[in-house]
């Protein structure tokens, strides 16, 4: 670690002036697509984070084209009004909160699949297209887009947060699957980064700069993405274990043996219990791995046999197969709903979620220590993980109006991140920094690296109007 861990329990709110002239200019340009209705503003002023009581943006602008985005940003830049890009509101770290006021720029109506190039295995889409929408559009071609964060997030938002999810162990993250972008800069200019070619050595890699920038460097208005052939054979399996440790050590062995598993998800007994209640399933309420194998029929069979043998060595039992699409969909839908199942297990709560990712060799140590800390604290929690790539999530379920519970959850989170960084890991494997992890980023990257990030931010957004107060704020 490079600096002490620190993170605010609640975000600091410092609204900037929103001149009447700025609102008048937006209303003149967008008419009814610029809303100041309280219900609309409140909808765009919250996400799935545990932060509450943050004032909503002053206005919401619904963009339908790149020209709309550019004009909205130009007006905002003229009056130095903050602009916060908005997809579907599924982020977990306070990315969308209007801590400095301004406008929420809703991109959900920019939801067109512009082109699919099946021979090149690429697709070009607008940022409001969701992952499910894209997959519906390309499945008749025998193709799919593999990045699957669980929520039906917008692809623009997924690129902005460098999302990954259940398939990352085999197919990588958004960083690996975005080939090119169209971006509106803080001045309202439109630039293009990357090409449809599979590689390039031309200049700075601006595509990777904007992927993961969380709306602080530019507004993504178009993406060109990698597609993949649908696997010839797919098989899913669940396996229960006597302990979380046994499940994790099974995962470590699978990865270290080089078995090309497509998905490997961990649910602890608490989560399985919540998923059963939420999704009306009858899964054994024990620690569980939910796995999926892609390939030819023979390779899938070979992978599955190897994994089953490894699981047996670690006490795995009740190995069950889901070979039909309906069975697999039911299981994966239940997994994707694990977050909401966990939250619903304690009515009225909010979840403070962790997002550590560690080298696979240190996964068991980190997961077991996090579980021990949570048990000792007595705070309700759930545990899930994309453990095939070392990424796991503790969800601490708190009463949002109880400062003591929030403080306990943050203390547990700090300890978890501290261990992850000491293990050579990261504070966020996929959720991004947003508001919640700014102190953790400082500890992980160090002051010199943060100074470089702030210099990039200042160069591309000198007035600090693009999602200000997030990621690298002073």
Short mmCIF file of C-alpha atoms in Angstrom, two decimals:
data_model
loop_
_atom_site.label_atom_id
_atom_site.label_comp_id
_atom_site.label_asym_id
_atom_site.label_seq_id
_atom_site.Cartn_x
_atom_site.Cartn_y
_atom_site.Cartn_z
CA UNK A 1 0.00 0.00 0.00
CA UNK A 2 1.11 3.53 -0.75
CA UNK A 3 -1.00 5.57 1.70
CA UNK A 4 -3.29 5.04 4.70
CA UNK A 5 -6.78 3.88 3.92
CA UNK A 6 -9.47 6.49 4.21
CA UNK A 7 -12.97 6.88 2.84
CA UNK A 8 -15.87 9.12 3.89
CA UNK A 9 -18.83 7.48 5.58
CA UNK A 10 -21.06 9.95 3.71
CA UNK A 11 -20.30 12.02 0.61
CA UNK A 12 -19.59 15.71 0.92
CA UNK A 13 -22.15 17.80 -0.98
CA UNK A 14 -21.04 21.13 -2.44
CA UNK A 15 -23.64 22.23 -5.03
CA UNK A 16 -22.43 24.71 -7.63
CA UNK A 17 -24.56 27.59 -8.86
CA UNK A 18 -27.08 26.65 -11.55
CA UNK A 19 -27.83 29.95 -13.28
CA UNK A 20 -31.38 30.48 -14.58
CA UNK A 21 -29.78 31.32 -17.93
CA UNK A 22 -28.30 27.82 -18.13
CA UNK A 23 -31.69 26.22 -17.51
CA UNK A 24 -33.30 28.53 -20.05
CA UNK A 25 -30.70 27.58 -22.67
CA UNK A 26 -31.25 23.86 -22.03
CA UNK A 27 -35.03 24.24 -22.21
CA UNK A 28 -34.76 26.24 -25.42
CA UNK A 29 -32.61 23.50 -26.99
CA UNK A 30 -34.39 20.42 -25.62
CA UNK A 31 -37.92 21.54 -24.84
CA UNK A 32 -39.77 18.81 -22.97
CA UNK A 33 -36.63 16.65 -22.95
CA UNK A 34 -35.23 18.93 -20.23
CA UNK A 35 -37.09 18.16 -17.03
CA UNK A 36 -37.00 19.80 -13.62
CA UNK A 37 -39.80 17.65 -12.18
CA UNK A 38 -38.83 16.47 -8.72
CA UNK A 39 -39.76 12.83 -9.37
CA UNK A 40 -37.59 12.74 -12.50
CA UNK A 41 -34.68 14.42 -10.74
CA UNK A 42 -34.92 12.07 -7.76
CA UNK A 43 -34.93 9.04 -10.05
CA UNK A 44 -31.69 10.28 -11.61
CA UNK A 45 -30.14 11.26 -8.30
CA UNK A 46 -29.78 7.81 -6.77
CA UNK A 47 -28.18 4.50 -7.61
CA UNK A 48 -27.77 1.15 -5.85
CA UNK A 49 -25.16 2.47 -3.43
CA UNK A 50 -25.75 2.84 0.29
CA UNK A 51 -25.55 6.63 0.07
CA UNK A 52 -28.83 8.37 0.84
CA UNK A 53 -30.04 11.92 1.43
CA UNK A 54 -27.95 13.44 -1.40
CA UNK A 55 -29.86 16.20 -3.21
CA UNK A 56 -30.92 15.31 -6.78
CA UNK A 57 -29.56 17.08 -9.87
CA UNK A 58 -31.09 20.42 -10.75
CA UNK A 59 -32.36 19.14 -14.11
CA UNK A 60 -32.42 16.04 -16.31
CA UNK A 61 -31.74 16.18 -20.04
CA UNK A 62 -32.78 13.25 -22.22
CA UNK A 63 -30.36 12.93 -25.12
CA UNK A 64 -31.29 11.13 -28.34
CA UNK A 65 -28.19 11.72 -30.47
CA UNK A 66 -24.53 12.65 -30.33
CA UNK A 67 -25.52 16.17 -31.33
CA UNK A 68 -27.81 16.35 -28.31
CA UNK A 69 -24.99 15.28 -26.00
CA UNK A 70 -22.56 17.75 -27.56
CA UNK A 71 -25.01 20.63 -27.28
CA UNK A 72 -25.89 19.80 -23.67
CA UNK A 73 -22.24 19.67 -22.71
CA UNK A 74 -21.48 22.95 -24.54
CA UNK A 75 -24.29 24.72 -22.68
CA UNK A 76 -23.10 23.25 -19.39
CA UNK A 77 -19.51 24.25 -20.12
CA UNK A 78 -20.53 27.83 -20.92
CA UNK A 79 -22.18 28.17 -17.49
CA UNK A 80 -19.76 25.82 -15.67
CA UNK A 81 -22.58 23.47 -14.74
CA UNK A 82 -21.74 19.83 -13.84
CA UNK A 83 -22.84 17.05 -16.21
CA UNK A 84 -23.41 13.52 -14.91
CA UNK A 85 -23.95 10.80 -17.56
CA UNK A 86 -26.79 8.41 -16.69
CA UNK A 87 -27.50 4.94 -18.10
CA UNK A 88 -29.92 2.78 -16.11
CA UNK A 89 -28.87 3.70 -12.58
CA UNK A 90 -27.47 0.31 -11.56
CA UNK A 91 -24.06 1.48 -10.29
CA UNK A 92 -23.05 0.63 -6.74
CA UNK A 93 -20.49 3.23 -5.68
CA UNK A 94 -22.34 6.55 -5.87
CA UNK A 95 -21.26 7.30 -9.44
CA UNK A 96 -24.53 9.05 -10.29
CA UNK A 97 -24.99 11.23 -7.24
CA UNK A 98 -25.12 14.97 -7.89
CA UNK A 99 -22.73 15.98 -5.10
CA UNK A 100 -22.00 19.24 -6.93
CA UNK A 101 -25.44 19.68 -8.45
CA UNK A 102 -25.83 20.23 -12.19
CA UNK A 103 -27.63 18.14 -14.79
CA UNK A 104 -28.10 14.43 -15.22
CA UNK A 105 -27.59 13.56 -18.89
CA UNK A 106 -29.82 10.54 -19.55
CA UNK A 107 -28.52 8.43 -22.46
CA UNK A 108 -31.10 5.63 -22.25
CA UNK A 109 -32.91 6.80 -25.40
CA UNK A 110 -29.69 6.41 -27.38
CA UNK A 111 -30.40 2.69 -27.59
CA UNK A 112 -29.79 1.75 -31.21
CA UNK A 113 -27.68 -1.17 -32.45
CA UNK A 114 -26.07 0.71 -35.34
CA UNK A 115 -24.26 -2.10 -37.13
CA UNK A 116 -23.25 -5.72 -36.73
CA UNK A 117 -20.29 -7.11 -38.67
CA UNK A 118 -20.58 -10.89 -38.19
CA UNK A 119 -17.53 -11.65 -40.33
CA UNK A 120 -15.40 -9.41 -38.11
CA UNK A 121 -17.17 -10.42 -34.87
CA UNK A 122 -17.94 -6.79 -33.98
CA UNK A 123 -20.98 -4.63 -33.29
CA UNK A 124 -21.37 -0.86 -33.05
CA UNK A 125 -23.98 0.44 -30.62
CA UNK A 126 -25.20 3.56 -28.91
CA UNK A 127 -24.48 3.83 -25.17
CA UNK A 128 -28.06 3.21 -24.03
CA UNK A 129 -28.16 -0.29 -25.54
CA UNK A 130 -28.22 -2.86 -22.74
CA UNK A 131 -26.31 -6.13 -22.77
CA UNK A 132 -29.51 -8.18 -23.08
CA UNK A 133 -30.70 -6.01 -25.97
CA UNK A 134 -27.43 -6.53 -27.84
CA UNK A 135 -27.53 -10.27 -27.30
CA UNK A 136 -31.09 -10.45 -28.59
CA UNK A 137 -29.98 -8.55 -31.69
CA UNK A 138 -27.08 -10.89 -32.54
CA UNK A 139 -28.17 -14.33 -31.37
CA UNK A 140 -29.75 -15.19 -34.76
CA UNK A 141 -26.25 -14.79 -36.21
CA UNK A 142 -24.85 -17.33 -33.75
CA UNK A 143 -23.03 -14.62 -31.81
CA UNK A 144 -23.10 -13.16 -28.32
CA UNK A 145 -21.54 -10.45 -26.17
CA UNK A 146 -20.15 -12.11 -23.04
CA UNK A 147 -19.69 -9.35 -20.46
CA UNK A 148 -22.35 -9.98 -17.87
CA UNK A 149 -22.34 -7.89 -14.67
CA UNK A 150 -25.67 -9.31 -13.57
CA UNK A 151 -27.83 -6.24 -13.89
CA UNK A 152 -29.09 -5.46 -17.39
CA UNK A 153 -26.77 -2.47 -17.46
CA UNK A 154 -26.28 -0.11 -20.38
CA UNK A 155 -23.18 -0.78 -22.45
CA UNK A 156 -22.09 2.84 -22.14
CA UNK A 157 -22.24 2.58 -18.37
CA UNK A 158 -20.46 -0.77 -18.45
CA UNK A 159 -17.62 0.77 -20.47
CA UNK A 160 -17.49 3.81 -18.19
CA UNK A 161 -17.03 1.63 -15.10
CA UNK A 162 -14.85 -1.02 -16.83
CA UNK A 163 -17.41 -3.65 -15.83
CA UNK A 164 -16.93 -7.39 -15.96
CA UNK A 165 -19.02 -10.10 -14.26
CA UNK A 166 -19.63 -13.80 -14.36
CA UNK A 167 -17.92 -14.53 -17.70
CA UNK A 168 -14.74 -12.55 -17.03
CA UNK A 169 -12.67 -15.60 -16.12
CA UNK A 170 -12.83 -16.69 -19.78
CA UNK A 171 -13.76 -13.60 -21.83
CA UNK A 172 -12.18 -10.75 -19.90
CA UNK A 173 -13.71 -7.39 -18.95
CA UNK A 174 -14.99 -4.36 -20.85
CA UNK A 175 -11.37 -3.24 -21.12
CA UNK A 176 -10.69 -6.27 -23.31
CA UNK A 177 -13.85 -6.06 -25.39
CA UNK A 178 -14.20 -2.39 -26.39
CA UNK A 179 -12.42 -1.75 -29.68
CA UNK A 180 -13.46 1.83 -30.41
CA UNK A 181 -15.44 4.71 -28.98
CA UNK A 182 -17.10 7.96 -29.92
CA UNK A 183 -16.80 10.42 -27.04
CA UNK A 184 -18.03 13.95 -26.39
CA UNK A 185 -15.37 15.91 -24.52
CA UNK A 186 -15.84 18.58 -21.85
CA UNK A 187 -15.83 21.30 -24.51
CA UNK A 188 -18.57 19.60 -26.51
CA UNK A 189 -16.20 18.35 -29.20
CA UNK A 190 -16.72 14.88 -30.67
CA UNK A 191 -13.75 12.55 -31.03
CA UNK A 192 -13.28 8.95 -32.08
CA UNK A 193 -10.84 6.51 -30.54
CA UNK A 194 -9.72 3.13 -31.86
CA UNK A 195 -10.87 1.19 -34.92
CA UNK A 196 -12.58 -2.10 -35.74
CA UNK A 197 -9.17 -3.69 -36.25
CA UNK A 198 -8.17 -6.20 -33.61
CA UNK A 199 -4.99 -4.32 -32.72
CA UNK A 200 -3.21 -1.03 -33.26
CA UNK A 201 0.04 0.69 -32.29
CA UNK A 202 -1.10 4.14 -33.39
CA UNK A 203 -0.48 6.73 -30.70
CA UNK A 204 -1.81 6.82 -27.16
CA UNK A 205 -4.50 4.27 -26.33
CA UNK A 206 -7.33 6.73 -25.81
CA UNK A 207 -9.96 3.99 -25.89
CA UNK A 208 -8.52 2.46 -22.72
CA UNK A 209 -8.28 5.92 -21.18
CA UNK A 210 -12.03 6.49 -21.48
CA UNK A 211 -12.98 2.91 -20.57
CA UNK A 212 -13.11 3.02 -16.78
CA UNK A 213 -13.09 6.82 -16.49
CA UNK A 214 -16.61 6.81 -14.97
CA UNK A 215 -17.85 9.82 -16.91
CA UNK A 216 -15.13 12.11 -15.55
CA UNK A 217 -13.22 12.56 -18.85
CA UNK A 218 -15.92 12.43 -21.51
CA UNK A 219 -19.40 11.18 -22.37
CA UNK A 220 -19.44 7.97 -24.40
CA UNK A 221 -21.90 8.20 -27.31
CA UNK A 222 -20.95 5.15 -29.39
CA UNK A 223 -19.09 1.87 -28.81
CA UNK A 224 -17.63 -0.78 -31.07
CA UNK A 225 -17.50 -4.11 -29.25
CA UNK A 226 -16.10 -7.59 -29.75
CA UNK A 227 -18.58 -10.39 -30.29
CA UNK A 228 -17.99 -14.12 -29.91
CA UNK A 229 -19.46 -17.23 -31.55
CA UNK A 230 -22.06 -18.93 -29.42
CA UNK A 231 -20.40 -22.04 -27.98
CA UNK A 232 -21.26 -25.30 -29.67
CA UNK A 233 -22.02 -26.85 -26.28
CA UNK A 234 -22.81 -25.29 -22.91
CA UNK A 235 -23.25 -27.07 -19.61
CA UNK A 236 -23.78 -25.66 -16.13
CA UNK A 237 -23.37 -27.37 -12.78
CA UNK A 238 -23.83 -26.61 -9.11
CA UNK A 239 -21.86 -28.23 -6.35
CA UNK A 240 -22.28 -27.82 -2.59
CA UNK A 241 -19.39 -27.84 -0.13
CA UNK A 242 -18.99 -28.31 3.60
CA UNK A 243 -17.38 -24.86 3.96
CA UNK A 244 -16.57 -21.68 2.10
CA UNK A 245 -12.91 -22.63 2.33
CA UNK A 246 -13.50 -25.93 0.51
CA UNK A 247 -15.36 -24.13 -2.28
CA UNK A 248 -12.65 -21.50 -2.67
CA UNK A 249 -9.81 -24.03 -2.67
CA UNK A 250 -11.66 -25.99 -5.35
CA UNK A 251 -11.77 -22.83 -7.45
CA UNK A 252 -8.06 -22.20 -6.95
CA UNK A 253 -7.25 -25.71 -8.10
CA UNK A 254 -9.47 -25.37 -11.19
CA UNK A 255 -7.75 -22.16 -12.27
CA UNK A 256 -4.23 -23.31 -11.48
CA UNK A 257 -4.77 -26.45 -13.56
CA UNK A 258 -5.65 -24.25 -16.54
CA UNK A 259 -9.14 -25.65 -17.04
CA UNK A 260 -10.86 -23.10 -19.36
CA UNK A 261 -14.01 -22.77 -17.27
CA UNK A 262 -16.34 -20.03 -18.51
CA UNK A 263 -17.99 -19.13 -15.21
CA UNK A 264 -17.21 -19.99 -11.61
CA UNK A 265 -19.38 -18.27 -9.00
CA UNK A 266 -19.36 -18.64 -5.23
CA UNK A 267 -22.41 -18.23 -3.00
CA UNK A 268 -22.16 -18.75 0.74
CA UNK A 269 -24.93 -20.48 2.70
CA UNK A 270 -26.57 -17.17 3.67
CA UNK A 271 -26.78 -16.13 0.04
CA UNK A 272 -28.15 -19.50 -1.08
CA UNK A 273 -30.84 -19.18 1.59
CA UNK A 274 -31.74 -15.68 0.37
CA UNK A 275 -31.74 -16.81 -3.28
CA UNK A 276 -34.04 -19.72 -2.45
CA UNK A 277 -36.52 -17.35 -0.80
CA UNK A 278 -36.28 -14.75 -3.58
CA UNK A 279 -36.31 -17.05 -6.61
CA UNK A 280 -38.38 -19.92 -5.20
CA UNK A 281 -35.60 -22.48 -5.58
CA UNK A 282 -34.74 -25.52 -3.50
CA UNK A 283 -30.95 -25.37 -3.52
CA UNK A 284 -29.02 -26.97 -0.66
CA UNK A 285 -28.35 -24.15 1.80
CA UNK A 286 -24.62 -24.72 1.97
CA UNK A 287 -21.66 -22.92 0.35
CA UNK A 288 -21.98 -23.49 -3.38
CA UNK A 289 -20.11 -23.12 -6.65
CA UNK A 290 -22.16 -22.40 -9.75
CA UNK A 291 -20.11 -23.21 -12.84
CA UNK A 292 -20.48 -23.15 -16.61
CA UNK A 293 -18.45 -24.79 -19.37
CA UNK A 294 -18.25 -23.68 -23.03
CA UNK A 295 -16.79 -25.47 -26.03
CA UNK A 296 -17.33 -28.55 -28.15
CA UNK A 297 -19.35 -31.42 -26.66
CA UNK A 298 -16.18 -33.41 -26.00
CA UNK A 299 -14.25 -30.51 -24.45
CA UNK A 300 -17.18 -29.52 -22.23
CA UNK A 301 -17.46 -33.10 -21.04
CA UNK A 302 -13.73 -33.26 -20.33
CA UNK A 303 -13.75 -29.95 -18.43
CA UNK A 304 -16.72 -31.04 -16.36
CA UNK A 305 -15.16 -34.39 -15.46
CA UNK A 306 -11.93 -32.71 -14.33
CA UNK A 307 -13.81 -30.16 -12.24
CA UNK A 308 -15.97 -32.80 -10.64
CA UNK A 309 -12.87 -34.78 -9.66
CA UNK A 310 -11.30 -31.67 -8.10
CA UNK A 311 -14.52 -30.87 -6.23
CA UNK A 312 -14.65 -34.42 -4.88
CA UNK A 313 -11.15 -33.99 -3.45
CA UNK A 314 -12.36 -30.96 -1.47
CA UNK A 315 -15.55 -32.50 -0.13
CA UNK A 316 -17.86 -31.32 -2.89
CA UNK A 317 -21.20 -33.08 -2.97
CA UNK A 318 -24.59 -33.02 -4.66
CA UNK A 319 -23.03 -32.21 -8.04
CA UNK A 320 -26.03 -31.37 -10.23
CA UNK A 321 -26.11 -30.61 -13.96
CA UNK A 322 -28.24 -28.07 -15.80
CA UNK A 323 -27.94 -28.98 -19.46
CA UNK A 324 -31.05 -27.41 -20.96
CA UNK A 325 -31.20 -23.67 -21.71
CA UNK A 326 -34.20 -23.34 -19.40
CA UNK A 327 -32.41 -24.93 -16.46
CA UNK A 328 -29.29 -22.82 -17.00
CA UNK A 329 -31.29 -19.62 -17.36
CA UNK A 330 -33.13 -20.33 -14.11
CA UNK A 331 -29.88 -20.86 -12.21
CA UNK A 332 -28.10 -17.84 -13.65
CA UNK A 333 -31.12 -15.61 -13.15
CA UNK A 334 -31.10 -16.63 -9.51
CA UNK A 335 -27.37 -15.83 -9.28
CA UNK A 336 -27.85 -12.45 -10.94
CA UNK A 337 -30.59 -11.66 -8.44
CA UNK A 338 -28.38 -12.57 -5.47
CA UNK A 339 -27.76 -8.90 -4.64
CA UNK A 340 -31.47 -8.11 -4.54
CA UNK A 341 -32.17 -11.36 -2.70
CA UNK A 342 -29.63 -10.37 -0.07
CA UNK A 343 -31.09 -6.88 0.32
CA UNK A 344 -34.64 -8.26 0.58
CA UNK A 345 -33.54 -10.63 3.34
CA UNK A 346 -33.46 -7.58 5.62
CA UNK A 347 -36.40 -5.32 4.72
CA UNK A 348 -35.58 -1.62 4.62
CA UNK A 349 -31.83 -2.12 4.57
CA UNK A 350 -29.18 -0.86 2.17
CA UNK A 351 -26.10 -2.84 1.17
CA UNK A 352 -22.55 -1.60 1.49
CA UNK A 353 -20.81 -3.83 -1.01
CA UNK A 354 -17.14 -4.67 -1.28
CA UNK A 355 -15.42 -5.42 -4.56
CA UNK A 356 -11.93 -6.68 -3.83
CA UNK A 357 -10.00 -8.69 -6.40
CA UNK A 358 -6.85 -10.55 -5.41
CA UNK A 359 -4.33 -12.92 -7.00
CA UNK A 360 -5.91 -16.35 -7.12
CA UNK A 361 -3.27 -17.76 -4.74
CA UNK A 362 -4.45 -15.34 -2.00
CA UNK A 363 -8.17 -15.76 -2.56
CA UNK A 364 -8.87 -18.24 0.24
CA UNK A 365 -7.01 -16.18 2.86
CA UNK A 366 -8.88 -13.01 1.95
CA UNK A 367 -12.35 -14.55 1.73
CA UNK A 368 -12.01 -16.45 5.00
CA UNK A 369 -10.72 -13.40 6.87
CA UNK A 370 -13.60 -11.28 5.54
CA UNK A 371 -16.13 -13.89 6.68
CA UNK A 372 -14.52 -14.16 10.12
CA UNK A 373 -14.61 -10.38 10.56
CA UNK A 374 -18.27 -10.16 9.55
CA UNK A 375 -19.25 -13.01 11.87
CA UNK A 376 -17.41 -11.40 14.77
CA UNK A 377 -19.09 -8.04 14.13
CA UNK A 378 -22.56 -9.60 14.12
CA UNK A 379 -23.69 -7.53 11.13
CA UNK A 380 -25.96 -9.28 8.58
CA UNK A 381 -24.13 -9.93 5.32
CA UNK A 382 -24.03 -12.03 2.18
CA UNK A 383 -21.08 -13.32 0.17
CA UNK A 384 -20.87 -13.84 -3.58
CA UNK A 385 -17.89 -13.91 -5.86
CA UNK A 386 -16.64 -14.24 -9.40
CA UNK A 387 -14.03 -16.37 -7.75
CA UNK A 388 -12.62 -17.74 -11.01
CA UNK A 389 -10.75 -14.45 -11.41
CA UNK A 390 -10.19 -13.68 -7.72
CA UNK A 391 -13.05 -11.18 -7.37
CA UNK A 392 -15.43 -11.44 -4.40
CA UNK A 393 -18.13 -9.30 -2.82
CA UNK A 394 -19.28 -8.99 0.77
CA UNK A 395 -22.62 -7.23 1.08
CA UNK A 396 -23.05 -5.70 4.54
CA UNK A 397 -26.76 -5.10 5.18
CA UNK A 398 -27.24 -1.94 7.22
CA UNK A 399 -30.04 0.22 8.46
CA UNK A 400 -29.25 3.38 6.45
CA UNK A 401 -30.41 5.57 9.35
CA UNK A 402 -28.21 3.85 11.93
CA UNK A 403 -24.77 5.53 12.06
CA UNK A 404 -23.33 2.75 14.19
CA UNK A 405 -24.20 0.05 11.65
CA UNK A 406 -22.82 2.15 8.82
CA UNK A 407 -19.60 2.71 10.74
CA UNK A 408 -19.28 -1.02 11.44
CA UNK A 409 -19.77 -1.89 7.78
CA UNK A 410 -17.19 0.68 6.71
CA UNK A 411 -14.74 -0.66 9.28
CA UNK A 412 -15.18 -4.17 7.88
CA UNK A 413 -14.81 -2.83 4.36
CA UNK A 414 -11.60 -1.00 5.25
CA UNK A 415 -10.10 -4.13 6.79
CA UNK A 416 -11.08 -6.18 3.74
CA UNK A 417 -9.50 -3.69 1.32
CA UNK A 418 -6.38 -3.40 3.44
CA UNK A 419 -5.89 -7.16 3.25
CA UNK A 420 -6.55 -7.19 -0.49
CA UNK A 421 -3.97 -4.48 -1.16
CA UNK A 422 -1.42 -6.23 1.07
CA UNK A 423 -2.04 -9.35 -1.04
CA UNK A 424 -1.22 -7.54 -4.27
CA UNK A 425 -4.89 -7.00 -5.15
CA UNK A 426 -7.20 -4.10 -5.83
CA UNK A 427 -9.99 -2.29 -4.00
CA UNK A 428 -12.34 -2.66 -6.99
CA UNK A 429 -12.43 -5.49 -9.49
CA UNK A 430 -15.45 -4.24 -11.42
CA UNK A 431 -17.68 -1.71 -9.66
CA UNK A 432 -15.38 1.28 -10.10
CA UNK A 433 -14.33 4.00 -7.66
CA UNK A 434 -17.21 6.48 -7.78
CA UNK A 435 -17.52 8.23 -4.43
CA UNK A 436 -17.11 5.32 -2.10
CA UNK A 437 -13.64 4.13 -3.04
CA UNK A 438 -11.73 7.38 -3.54
CA UNK A 439 -9.79 6.91 -0.32
CA UNK A 440 -9.07 3.32 -1.26
CA UNK A 441 -7.76 4.41 -4.67
CA UNK A 442 -5.33 6.75 -2.94
CA UNK A 443 -4.05 3.87 -0.82
CA UNK A 444 -3.80 1.55 -3.81
CA UNK A 445 -2.28 3.85 -6.43
CA UNK A 446 -0.28 6.29 -4.31
CA UNK A 447 0.01 10.05 -4.51
CA UNK A 448 2.23 10.14 -7.59
CA UNK A 449 -0.16 8.05 -9.64
CA UNK A 450 -3.11 10.11 -8.40
CA UNK A 451 -1.26 13.28 -9.42
CA UNK A 452 -0.97 11.89 -12.96
CA UNK A 453 -4.68 11.02 -12.98
CA UNK A 454 -5.58 14.51 -11.78
CA UNK A 455 -3.37 16.03 -14.46
CA UNK A 456 -5.21 14.03 -17.12
CA UNK A 457 -8.54 15.13 -15.65
CA UNK A 458 -7.44 18.78 -15.62
CA UNK A 459 -6.19 18.60 -19.21
CA UNK A 460 -9.38 17.05 -20.59
CA UNK A 461 -11.84 18.81 -18.29
CA UNK A 462 -10.25 22.07 -17.11
CA UNK A 463 -13.53 23.40 -15.66
CA UNK A 464 -14.19 20.11 -13.83
CA UNK A 465 -17.76 19.79 -15.13
CA UNK A 466 -17.78 16.07 -16.03
CA UNK A 467 -19.09 14.06 -13.06
CA UNK A 468 -17.11 16.19 -10.60
CA UNK A 469 -16.26 15.03 -7.11
CA UNK A 470 -15.72 11.43 -8.19
CA UNK A 471 -12.72 9.08 -8.65
CA UNK A 472 -9.78 11.51 -8.27
CA UNK A 473 -11.36 14.49 -6.57
CA UNK A 474 -8.98 16.37 -4.23
#
